[in-house]
GROMACS .gro file of N, CA and C in nm:
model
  456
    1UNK      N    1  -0.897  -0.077  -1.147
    1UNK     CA    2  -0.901  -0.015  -1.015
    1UNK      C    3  -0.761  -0.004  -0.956
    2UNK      N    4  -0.738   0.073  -0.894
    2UNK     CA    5  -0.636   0.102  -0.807
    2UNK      C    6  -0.565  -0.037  -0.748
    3UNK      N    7  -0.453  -0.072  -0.672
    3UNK     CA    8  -0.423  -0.168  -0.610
    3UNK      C    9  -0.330  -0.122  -0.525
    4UNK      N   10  -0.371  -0.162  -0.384
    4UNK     CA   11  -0.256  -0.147  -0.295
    4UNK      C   12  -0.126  -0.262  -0.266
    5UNK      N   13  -0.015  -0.178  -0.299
    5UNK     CA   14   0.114  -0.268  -0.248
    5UNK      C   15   0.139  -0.269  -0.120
    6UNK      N   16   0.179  -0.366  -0.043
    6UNK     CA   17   0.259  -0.332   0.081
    6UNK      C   18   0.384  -0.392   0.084
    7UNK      N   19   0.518  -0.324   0.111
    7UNK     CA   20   0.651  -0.382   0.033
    7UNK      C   21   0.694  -0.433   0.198
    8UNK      N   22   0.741  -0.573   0.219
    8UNK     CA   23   0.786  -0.597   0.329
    8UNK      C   24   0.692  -0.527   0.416
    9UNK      N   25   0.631  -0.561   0.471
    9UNK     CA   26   0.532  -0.517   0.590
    9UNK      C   27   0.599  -0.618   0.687
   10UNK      N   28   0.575  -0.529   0.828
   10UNK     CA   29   0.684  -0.620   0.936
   10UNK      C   30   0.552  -0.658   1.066
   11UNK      N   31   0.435  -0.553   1.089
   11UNK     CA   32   0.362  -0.566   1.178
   11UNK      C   33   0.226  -0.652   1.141
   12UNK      N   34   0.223  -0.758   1.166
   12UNK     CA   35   0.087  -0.870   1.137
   12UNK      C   36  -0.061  -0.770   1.164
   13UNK      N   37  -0.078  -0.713   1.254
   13UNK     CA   38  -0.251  -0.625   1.292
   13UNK      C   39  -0.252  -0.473   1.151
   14UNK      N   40  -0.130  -0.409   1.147
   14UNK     CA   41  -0.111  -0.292   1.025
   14UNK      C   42  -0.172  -0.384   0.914
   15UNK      N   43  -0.122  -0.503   0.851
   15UNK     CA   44  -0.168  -0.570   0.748
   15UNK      C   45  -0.293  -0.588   0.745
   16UNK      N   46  -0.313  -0.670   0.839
   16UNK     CA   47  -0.460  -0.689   0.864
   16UNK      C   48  -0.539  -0.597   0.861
   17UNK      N   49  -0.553  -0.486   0.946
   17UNK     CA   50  -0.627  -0.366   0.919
   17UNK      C   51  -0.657  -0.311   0.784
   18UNK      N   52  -0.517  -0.317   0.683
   18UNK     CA   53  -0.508  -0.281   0.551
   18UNK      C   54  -0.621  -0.367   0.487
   19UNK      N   55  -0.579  -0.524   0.473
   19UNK     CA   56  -0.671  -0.625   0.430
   19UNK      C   57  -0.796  -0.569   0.447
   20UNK      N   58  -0.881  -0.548   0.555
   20UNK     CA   59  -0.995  -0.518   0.581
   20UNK      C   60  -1.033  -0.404   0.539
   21UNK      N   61  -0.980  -0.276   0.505
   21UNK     CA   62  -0.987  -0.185   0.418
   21UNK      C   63  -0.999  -0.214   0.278
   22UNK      N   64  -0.895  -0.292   0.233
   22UNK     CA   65  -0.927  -0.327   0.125
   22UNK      C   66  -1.078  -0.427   0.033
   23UNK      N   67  -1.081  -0.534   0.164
   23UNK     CA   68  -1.241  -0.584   0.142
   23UNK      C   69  -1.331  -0.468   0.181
   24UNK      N   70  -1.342  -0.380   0.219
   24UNK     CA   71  -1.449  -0.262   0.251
   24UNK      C   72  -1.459  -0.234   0.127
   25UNK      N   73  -1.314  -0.215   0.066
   25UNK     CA   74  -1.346  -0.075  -0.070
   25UNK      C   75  -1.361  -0.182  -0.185
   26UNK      N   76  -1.311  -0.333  -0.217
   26UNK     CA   77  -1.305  -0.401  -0.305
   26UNK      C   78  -1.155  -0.368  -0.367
   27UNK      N   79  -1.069  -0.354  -0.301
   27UNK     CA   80  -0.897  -0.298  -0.356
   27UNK      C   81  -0.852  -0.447  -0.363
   28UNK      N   82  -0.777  -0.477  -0.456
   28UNK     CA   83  -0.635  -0.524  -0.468
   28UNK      C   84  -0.553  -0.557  -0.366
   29UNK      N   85  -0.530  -0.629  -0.294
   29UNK     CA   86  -0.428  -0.588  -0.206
   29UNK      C   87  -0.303  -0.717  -0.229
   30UNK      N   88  -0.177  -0.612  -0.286
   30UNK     CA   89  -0.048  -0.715  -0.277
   30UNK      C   90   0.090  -0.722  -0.198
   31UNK      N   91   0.086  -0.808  -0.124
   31UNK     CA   92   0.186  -0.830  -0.021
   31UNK      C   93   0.308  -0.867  -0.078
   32UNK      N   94   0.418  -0.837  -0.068
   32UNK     CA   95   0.542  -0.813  -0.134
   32UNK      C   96   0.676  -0.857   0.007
   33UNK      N   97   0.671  -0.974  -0.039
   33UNK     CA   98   0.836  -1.036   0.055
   33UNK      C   99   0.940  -0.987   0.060
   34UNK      N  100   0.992  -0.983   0.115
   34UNK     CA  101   0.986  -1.101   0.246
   34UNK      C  102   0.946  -1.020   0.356
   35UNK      N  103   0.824  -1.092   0.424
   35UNK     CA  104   0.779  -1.022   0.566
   35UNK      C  105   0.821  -1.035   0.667
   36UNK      N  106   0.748  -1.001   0.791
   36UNK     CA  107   0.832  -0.991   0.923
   36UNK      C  108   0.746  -1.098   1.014
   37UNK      N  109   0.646  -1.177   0.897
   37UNK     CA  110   0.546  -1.236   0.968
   37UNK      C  111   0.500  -1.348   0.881
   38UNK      N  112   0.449  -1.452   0.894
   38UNK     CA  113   0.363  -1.569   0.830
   38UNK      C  114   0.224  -1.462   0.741
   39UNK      N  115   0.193  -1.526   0.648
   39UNK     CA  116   0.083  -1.495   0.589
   39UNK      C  117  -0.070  -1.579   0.729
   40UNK      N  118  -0.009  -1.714   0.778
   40UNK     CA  119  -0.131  -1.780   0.858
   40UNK      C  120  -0.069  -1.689   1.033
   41UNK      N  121  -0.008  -1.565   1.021
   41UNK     CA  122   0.013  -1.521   1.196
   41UNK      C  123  -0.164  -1.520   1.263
   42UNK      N  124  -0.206  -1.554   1.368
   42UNK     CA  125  -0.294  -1.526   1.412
   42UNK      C  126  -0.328  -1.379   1.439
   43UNK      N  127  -0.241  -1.290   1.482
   43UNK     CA  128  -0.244  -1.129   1.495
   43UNK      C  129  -0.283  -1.035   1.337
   44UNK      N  130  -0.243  -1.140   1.253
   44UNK     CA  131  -0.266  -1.107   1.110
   44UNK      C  132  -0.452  -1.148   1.086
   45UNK      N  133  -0.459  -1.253   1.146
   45UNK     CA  134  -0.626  -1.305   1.080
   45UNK      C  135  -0.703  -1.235   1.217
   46UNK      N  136  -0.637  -1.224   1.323
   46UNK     CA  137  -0.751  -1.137   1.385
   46UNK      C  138  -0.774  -1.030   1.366
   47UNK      N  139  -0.693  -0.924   1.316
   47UNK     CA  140  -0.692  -0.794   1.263
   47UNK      C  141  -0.766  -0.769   1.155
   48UNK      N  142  -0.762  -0.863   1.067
   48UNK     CA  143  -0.867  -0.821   0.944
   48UNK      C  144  -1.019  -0.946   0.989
   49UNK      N  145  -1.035  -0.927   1.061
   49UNK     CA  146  -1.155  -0.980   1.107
   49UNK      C  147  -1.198  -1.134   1.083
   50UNK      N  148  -1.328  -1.141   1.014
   50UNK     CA  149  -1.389  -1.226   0.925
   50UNK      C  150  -1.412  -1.191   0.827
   51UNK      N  151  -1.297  -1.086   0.762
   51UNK     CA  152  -1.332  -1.066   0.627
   51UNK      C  153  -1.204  -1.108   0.533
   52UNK      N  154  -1.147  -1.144   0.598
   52UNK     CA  155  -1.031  -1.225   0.491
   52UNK      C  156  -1.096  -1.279   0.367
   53UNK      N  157  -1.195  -1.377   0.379
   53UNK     CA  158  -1.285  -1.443   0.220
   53UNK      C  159  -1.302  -1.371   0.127
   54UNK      N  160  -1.350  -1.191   0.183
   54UNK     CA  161  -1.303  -1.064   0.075
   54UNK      C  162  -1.214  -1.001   0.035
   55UNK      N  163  -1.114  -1.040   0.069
   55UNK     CA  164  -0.937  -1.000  -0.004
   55UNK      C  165  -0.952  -1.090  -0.085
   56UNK      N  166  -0.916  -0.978  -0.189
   56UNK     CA  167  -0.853  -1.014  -0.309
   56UNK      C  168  -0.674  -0.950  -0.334
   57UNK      N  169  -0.618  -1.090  -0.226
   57UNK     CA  170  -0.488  -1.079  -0.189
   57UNK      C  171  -0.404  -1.146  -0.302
   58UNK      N  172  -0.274  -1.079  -0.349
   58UNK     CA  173  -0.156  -1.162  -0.412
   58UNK      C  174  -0.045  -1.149  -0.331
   59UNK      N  175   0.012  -1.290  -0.283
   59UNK     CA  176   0.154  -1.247  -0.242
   59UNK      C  177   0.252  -1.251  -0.353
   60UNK      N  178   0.359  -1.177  -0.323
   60UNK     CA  179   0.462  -1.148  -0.417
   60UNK      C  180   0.610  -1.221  -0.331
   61UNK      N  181   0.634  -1.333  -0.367
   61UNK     CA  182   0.758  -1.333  -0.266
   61UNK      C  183   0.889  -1.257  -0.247
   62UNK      N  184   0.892  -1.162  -0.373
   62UNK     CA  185   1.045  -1.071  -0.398
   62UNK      C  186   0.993  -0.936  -0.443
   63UNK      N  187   1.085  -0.859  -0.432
   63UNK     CA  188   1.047  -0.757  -0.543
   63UNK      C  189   1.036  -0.789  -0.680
   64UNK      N  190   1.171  -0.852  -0.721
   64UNK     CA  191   1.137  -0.892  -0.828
   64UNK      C  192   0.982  -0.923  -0.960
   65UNK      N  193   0.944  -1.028  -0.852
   65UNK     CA  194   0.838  -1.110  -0.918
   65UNK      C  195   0.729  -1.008  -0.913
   66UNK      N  196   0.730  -0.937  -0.774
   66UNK     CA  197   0.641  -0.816  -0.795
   66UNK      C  198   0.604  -0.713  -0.944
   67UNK      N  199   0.757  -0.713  -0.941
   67UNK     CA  200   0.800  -0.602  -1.034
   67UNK      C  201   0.726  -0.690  -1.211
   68UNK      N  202   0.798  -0.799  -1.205
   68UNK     CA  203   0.719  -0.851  -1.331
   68UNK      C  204   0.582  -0.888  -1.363
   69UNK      N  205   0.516  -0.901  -1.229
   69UNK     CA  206   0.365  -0.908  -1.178
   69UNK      C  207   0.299  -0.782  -1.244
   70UNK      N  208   0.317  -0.662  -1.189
   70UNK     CA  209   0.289  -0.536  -1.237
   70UNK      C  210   0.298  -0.440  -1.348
   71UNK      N  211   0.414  -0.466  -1.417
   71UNK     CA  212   0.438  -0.404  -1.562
   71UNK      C  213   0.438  -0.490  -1.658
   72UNK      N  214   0.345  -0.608  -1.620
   72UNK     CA  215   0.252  -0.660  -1.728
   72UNK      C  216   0.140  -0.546  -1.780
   73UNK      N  217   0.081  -0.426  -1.744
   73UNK     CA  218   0.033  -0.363  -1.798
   73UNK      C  219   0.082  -0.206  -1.770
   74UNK      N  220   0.003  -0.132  -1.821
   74UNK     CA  221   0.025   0.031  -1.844
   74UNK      C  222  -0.005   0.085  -1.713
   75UNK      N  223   0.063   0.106  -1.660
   75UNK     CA  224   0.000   0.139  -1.518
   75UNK      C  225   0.139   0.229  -1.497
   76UNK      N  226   0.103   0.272  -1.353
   76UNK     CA  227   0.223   0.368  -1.292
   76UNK      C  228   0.222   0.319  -1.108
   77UNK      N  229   0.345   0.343  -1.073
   77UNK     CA  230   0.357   0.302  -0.958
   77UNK      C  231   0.390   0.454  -0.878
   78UNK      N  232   0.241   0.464  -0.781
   78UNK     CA  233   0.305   0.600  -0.740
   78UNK      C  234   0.347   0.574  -0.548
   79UNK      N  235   0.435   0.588  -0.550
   79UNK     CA  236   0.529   0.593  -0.405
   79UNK      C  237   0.490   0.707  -0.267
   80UNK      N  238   0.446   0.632  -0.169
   80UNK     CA  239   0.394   0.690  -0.087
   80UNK      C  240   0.501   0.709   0.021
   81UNK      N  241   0.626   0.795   0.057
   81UNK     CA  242   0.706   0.861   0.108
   81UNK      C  243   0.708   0.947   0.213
   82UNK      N  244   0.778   0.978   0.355
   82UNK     CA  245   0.802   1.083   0.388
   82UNK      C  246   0.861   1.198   0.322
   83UNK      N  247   0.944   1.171   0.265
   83UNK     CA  248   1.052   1.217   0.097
   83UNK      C  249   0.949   1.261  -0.012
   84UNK      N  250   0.835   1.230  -0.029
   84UNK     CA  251   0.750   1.206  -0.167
   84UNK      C  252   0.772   1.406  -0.229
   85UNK      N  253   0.774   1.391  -0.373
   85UNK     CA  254   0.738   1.503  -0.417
   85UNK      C  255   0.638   1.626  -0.408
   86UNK      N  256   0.562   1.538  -0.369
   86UNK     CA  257   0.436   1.626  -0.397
   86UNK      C  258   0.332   1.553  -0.292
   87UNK      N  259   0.246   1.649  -0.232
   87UNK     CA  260   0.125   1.643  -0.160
   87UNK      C  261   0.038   1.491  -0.233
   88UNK      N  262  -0.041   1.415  -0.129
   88UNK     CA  263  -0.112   1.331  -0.218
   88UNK      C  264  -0.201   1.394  -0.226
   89UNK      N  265  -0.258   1.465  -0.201
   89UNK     CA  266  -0.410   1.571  -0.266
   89UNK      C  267  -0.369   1.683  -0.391
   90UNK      N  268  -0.245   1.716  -0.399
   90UNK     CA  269  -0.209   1.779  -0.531
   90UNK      C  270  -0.202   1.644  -0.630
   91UNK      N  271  -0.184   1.531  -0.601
   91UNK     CA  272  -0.152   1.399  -0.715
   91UNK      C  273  -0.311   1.380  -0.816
   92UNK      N  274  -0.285   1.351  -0.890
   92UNK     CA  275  -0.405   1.338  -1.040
   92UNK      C  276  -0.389   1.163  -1.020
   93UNK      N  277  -0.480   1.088  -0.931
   93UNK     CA  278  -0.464   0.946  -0.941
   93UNK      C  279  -0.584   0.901  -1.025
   94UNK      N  280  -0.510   0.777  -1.113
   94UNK     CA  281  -0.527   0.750  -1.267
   94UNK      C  282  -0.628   0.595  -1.145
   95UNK      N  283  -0.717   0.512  -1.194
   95UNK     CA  284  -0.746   0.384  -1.225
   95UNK      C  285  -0.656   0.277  -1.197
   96UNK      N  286  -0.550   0.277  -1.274
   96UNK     CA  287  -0.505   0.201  -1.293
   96UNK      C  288  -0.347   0.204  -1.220
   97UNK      N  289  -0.369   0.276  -1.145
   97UNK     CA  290  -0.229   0.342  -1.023
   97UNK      C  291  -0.230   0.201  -0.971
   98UNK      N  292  -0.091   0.204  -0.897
   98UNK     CA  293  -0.049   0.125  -0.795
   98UNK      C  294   0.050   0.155  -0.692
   99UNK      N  295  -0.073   0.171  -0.612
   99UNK     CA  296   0.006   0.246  -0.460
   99UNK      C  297   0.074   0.188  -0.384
  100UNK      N  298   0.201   0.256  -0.383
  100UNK     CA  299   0.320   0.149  -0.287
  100UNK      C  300   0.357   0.208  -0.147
  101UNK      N  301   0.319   0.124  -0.074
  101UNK     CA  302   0.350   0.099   0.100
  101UNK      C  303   0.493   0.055   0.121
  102UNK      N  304   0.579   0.095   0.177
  102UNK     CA  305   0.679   0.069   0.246
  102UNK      C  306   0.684  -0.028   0.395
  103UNK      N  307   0.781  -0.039   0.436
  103UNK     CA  308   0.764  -0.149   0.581
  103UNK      C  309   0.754  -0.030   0.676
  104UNK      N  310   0.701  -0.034   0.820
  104UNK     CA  311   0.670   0.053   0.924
  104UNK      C  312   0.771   0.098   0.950
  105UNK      N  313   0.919   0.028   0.916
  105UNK     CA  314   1.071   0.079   1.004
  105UNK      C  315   1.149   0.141   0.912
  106UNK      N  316   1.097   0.100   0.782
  106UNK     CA  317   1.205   0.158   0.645
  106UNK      C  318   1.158   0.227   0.576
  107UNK      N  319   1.043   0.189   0.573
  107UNK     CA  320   0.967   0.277   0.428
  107UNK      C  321   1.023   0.220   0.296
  108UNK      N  322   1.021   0.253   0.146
  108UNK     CA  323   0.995   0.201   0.066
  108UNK      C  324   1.182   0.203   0.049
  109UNK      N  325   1.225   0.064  -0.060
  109UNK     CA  326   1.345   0.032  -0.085
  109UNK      C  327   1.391   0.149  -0.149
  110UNK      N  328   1.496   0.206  -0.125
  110UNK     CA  329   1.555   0.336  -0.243
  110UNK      C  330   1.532   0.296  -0.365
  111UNK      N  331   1.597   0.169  -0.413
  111UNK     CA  332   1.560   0.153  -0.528
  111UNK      C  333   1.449   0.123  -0.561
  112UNK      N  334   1.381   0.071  -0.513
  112UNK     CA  335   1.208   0.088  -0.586
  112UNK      C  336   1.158   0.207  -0.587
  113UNK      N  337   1.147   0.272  -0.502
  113UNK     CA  338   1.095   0.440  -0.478
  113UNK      C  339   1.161   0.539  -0.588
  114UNK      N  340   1.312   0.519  -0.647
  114UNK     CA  341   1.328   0.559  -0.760
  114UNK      C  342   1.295   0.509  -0.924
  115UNK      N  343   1.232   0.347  -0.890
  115UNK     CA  344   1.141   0.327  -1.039
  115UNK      C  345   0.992   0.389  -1.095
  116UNK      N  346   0.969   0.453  -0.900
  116UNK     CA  347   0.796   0.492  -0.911
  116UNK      C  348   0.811   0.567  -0.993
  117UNK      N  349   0.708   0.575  -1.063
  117UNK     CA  350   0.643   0.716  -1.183
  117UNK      C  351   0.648   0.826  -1.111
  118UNK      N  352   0.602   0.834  -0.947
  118UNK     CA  353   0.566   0.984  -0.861
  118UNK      C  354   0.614   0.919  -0.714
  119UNK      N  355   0.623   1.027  -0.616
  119UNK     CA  356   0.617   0.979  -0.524
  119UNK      C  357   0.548   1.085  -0.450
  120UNK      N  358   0.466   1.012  -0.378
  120UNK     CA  359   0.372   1.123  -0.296
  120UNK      C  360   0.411   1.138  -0.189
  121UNK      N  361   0.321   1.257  -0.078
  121UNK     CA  362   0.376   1.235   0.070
  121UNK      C  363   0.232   1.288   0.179
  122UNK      N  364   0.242   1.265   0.286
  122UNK     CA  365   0.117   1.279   0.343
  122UNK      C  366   0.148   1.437   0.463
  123UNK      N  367   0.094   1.533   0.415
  123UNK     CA  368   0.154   1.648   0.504
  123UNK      C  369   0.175   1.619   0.682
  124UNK      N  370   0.239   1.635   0.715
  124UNK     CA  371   0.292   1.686   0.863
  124UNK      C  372   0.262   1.794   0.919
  125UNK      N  373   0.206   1.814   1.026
  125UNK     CA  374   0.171   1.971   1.085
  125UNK      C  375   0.263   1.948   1.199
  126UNK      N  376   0.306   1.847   1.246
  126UNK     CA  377   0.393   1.826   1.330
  126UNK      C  378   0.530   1.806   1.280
  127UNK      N  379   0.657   1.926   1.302
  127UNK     CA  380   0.769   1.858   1.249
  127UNK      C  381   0.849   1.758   1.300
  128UNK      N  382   0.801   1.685   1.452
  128UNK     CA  383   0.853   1.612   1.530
  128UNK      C  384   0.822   1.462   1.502
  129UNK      N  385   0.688   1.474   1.427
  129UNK     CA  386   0.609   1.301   1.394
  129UNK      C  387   0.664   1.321   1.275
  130UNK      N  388   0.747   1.196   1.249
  130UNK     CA  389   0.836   1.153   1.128
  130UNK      C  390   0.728   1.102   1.032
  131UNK      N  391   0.640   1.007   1.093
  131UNK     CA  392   0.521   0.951   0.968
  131UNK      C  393   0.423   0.926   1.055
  132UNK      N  394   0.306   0.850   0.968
  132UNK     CA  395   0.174   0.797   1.040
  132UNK      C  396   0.167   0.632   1.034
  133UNK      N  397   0.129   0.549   1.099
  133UNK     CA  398   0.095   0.478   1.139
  133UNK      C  399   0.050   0.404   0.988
  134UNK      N  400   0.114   0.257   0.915
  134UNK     CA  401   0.121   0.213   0.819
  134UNK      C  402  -0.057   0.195   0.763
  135UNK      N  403  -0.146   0.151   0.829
  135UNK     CA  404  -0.280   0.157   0.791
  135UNK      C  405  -0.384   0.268   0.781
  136UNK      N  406  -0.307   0.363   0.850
  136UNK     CA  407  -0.403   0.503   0.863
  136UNK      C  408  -0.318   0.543   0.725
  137UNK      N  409  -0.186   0.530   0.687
  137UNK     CA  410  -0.138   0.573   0.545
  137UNK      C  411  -0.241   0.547   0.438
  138UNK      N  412  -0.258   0.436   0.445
  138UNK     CA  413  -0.303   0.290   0.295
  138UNK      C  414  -0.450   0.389   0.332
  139UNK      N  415  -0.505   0.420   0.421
  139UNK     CA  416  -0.672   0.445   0.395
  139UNK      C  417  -0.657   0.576   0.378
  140UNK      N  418  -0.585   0.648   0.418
  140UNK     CA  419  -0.559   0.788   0.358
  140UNK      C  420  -0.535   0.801   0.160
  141UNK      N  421  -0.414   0.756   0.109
  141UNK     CA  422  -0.389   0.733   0.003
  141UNK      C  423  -0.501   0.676  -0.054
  142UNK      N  424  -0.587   0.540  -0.024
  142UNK     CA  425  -0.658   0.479  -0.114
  142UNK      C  426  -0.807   0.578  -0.124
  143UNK      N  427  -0.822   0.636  -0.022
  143UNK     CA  428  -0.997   0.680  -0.008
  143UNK      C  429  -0.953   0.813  -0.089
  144UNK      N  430  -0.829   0.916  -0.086
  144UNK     CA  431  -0.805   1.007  -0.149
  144UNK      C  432  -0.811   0.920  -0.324
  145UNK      N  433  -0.767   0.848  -0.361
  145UNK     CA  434  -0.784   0.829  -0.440
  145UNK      C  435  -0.936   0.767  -0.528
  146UNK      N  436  -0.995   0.674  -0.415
  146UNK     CA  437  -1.111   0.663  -0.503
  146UNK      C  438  -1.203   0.828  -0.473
  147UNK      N  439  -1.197   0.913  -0.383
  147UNK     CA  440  -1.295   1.023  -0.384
  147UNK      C  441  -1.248   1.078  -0.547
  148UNK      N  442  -1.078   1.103  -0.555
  148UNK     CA  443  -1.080   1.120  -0.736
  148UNK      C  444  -1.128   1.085  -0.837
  149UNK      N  445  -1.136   0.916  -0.828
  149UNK     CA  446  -1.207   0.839  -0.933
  149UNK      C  447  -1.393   0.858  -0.890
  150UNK      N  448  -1.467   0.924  -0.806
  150UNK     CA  449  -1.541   0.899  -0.818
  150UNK      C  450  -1.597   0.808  -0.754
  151UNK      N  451  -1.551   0.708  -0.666
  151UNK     CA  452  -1.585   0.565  -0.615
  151UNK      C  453  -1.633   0.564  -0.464
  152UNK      N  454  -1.687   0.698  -0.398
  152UNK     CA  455  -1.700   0.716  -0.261
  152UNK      C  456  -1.855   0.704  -0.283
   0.00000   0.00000   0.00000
């Protein structure tokens, strides 16, 4: 299945919200250090409800370890960008993808965003709104992707 990254995430309730998306759909969800927040923030456990017991959370404390975490298998890391190549509804998402989140203020490290396999992007009808809101991203990207696989 798919797995969501979130690289440095800085806002405790964005996470949380994600988390709880992710126990909805049964996703992956891996948190990637260094944050802007405790894994125990209270704004973090009230945001994803009472469903924390259904994350199936990994923290990653570096990129690094991330990085060796993940290309333990065949997979592709596709990069979710203002910058991204290509539309995420033109993207062909595989199973075994791993969707990478950036922090709310930076977005994804240059250098990681140039190891992704793809980098996607979420259209703008507004040229004035720079991006969307870090959890409305992750449920955009992930639900586009399981409606591909079939999983809606």
């Amino acid at each position: 299945m798919v797995h969501v990254v979130l690289v440095h995430p800085q806002i405790p309730p964005n996470t949380g919200n994600i988390a709880r998306t992710c126990a909805a759909t049964g996703t992956e969800l891996h948190l990637v250090g260094p944050m802007g927040f405790e894994i125990s923030d209270r704004y973090l456990k009230r945001a994803g409800l009472d469903y924390w017991p259904y994350v199936n959370l990994t923290y990653h404390p570096s990129i690094e370890d991330f990085q060796k975490f993940s290309r333990q298998t065949d997979s592709r890391w596709i990069g979710f960008s203002t910058s991204g190549r290509c539309s995420y509804v033109e993207f062909e998402f595989l199973p075994s993808d791993w969707l990478l989140f950036g922090s709310e203020t930076m977005g994804l490290p240059k250098d990681l965003l140039q190891s992704c396999t793809e980098t996607v992007h979420i259209p703008m009808a507004q040229p004035q709104v720079r991006s969307l809101n870090l959890s409305v991203s992750v449920a955009i990207g992930l639900f586009e992707a399981r409606r591909q696989l079939g999983l809606l």
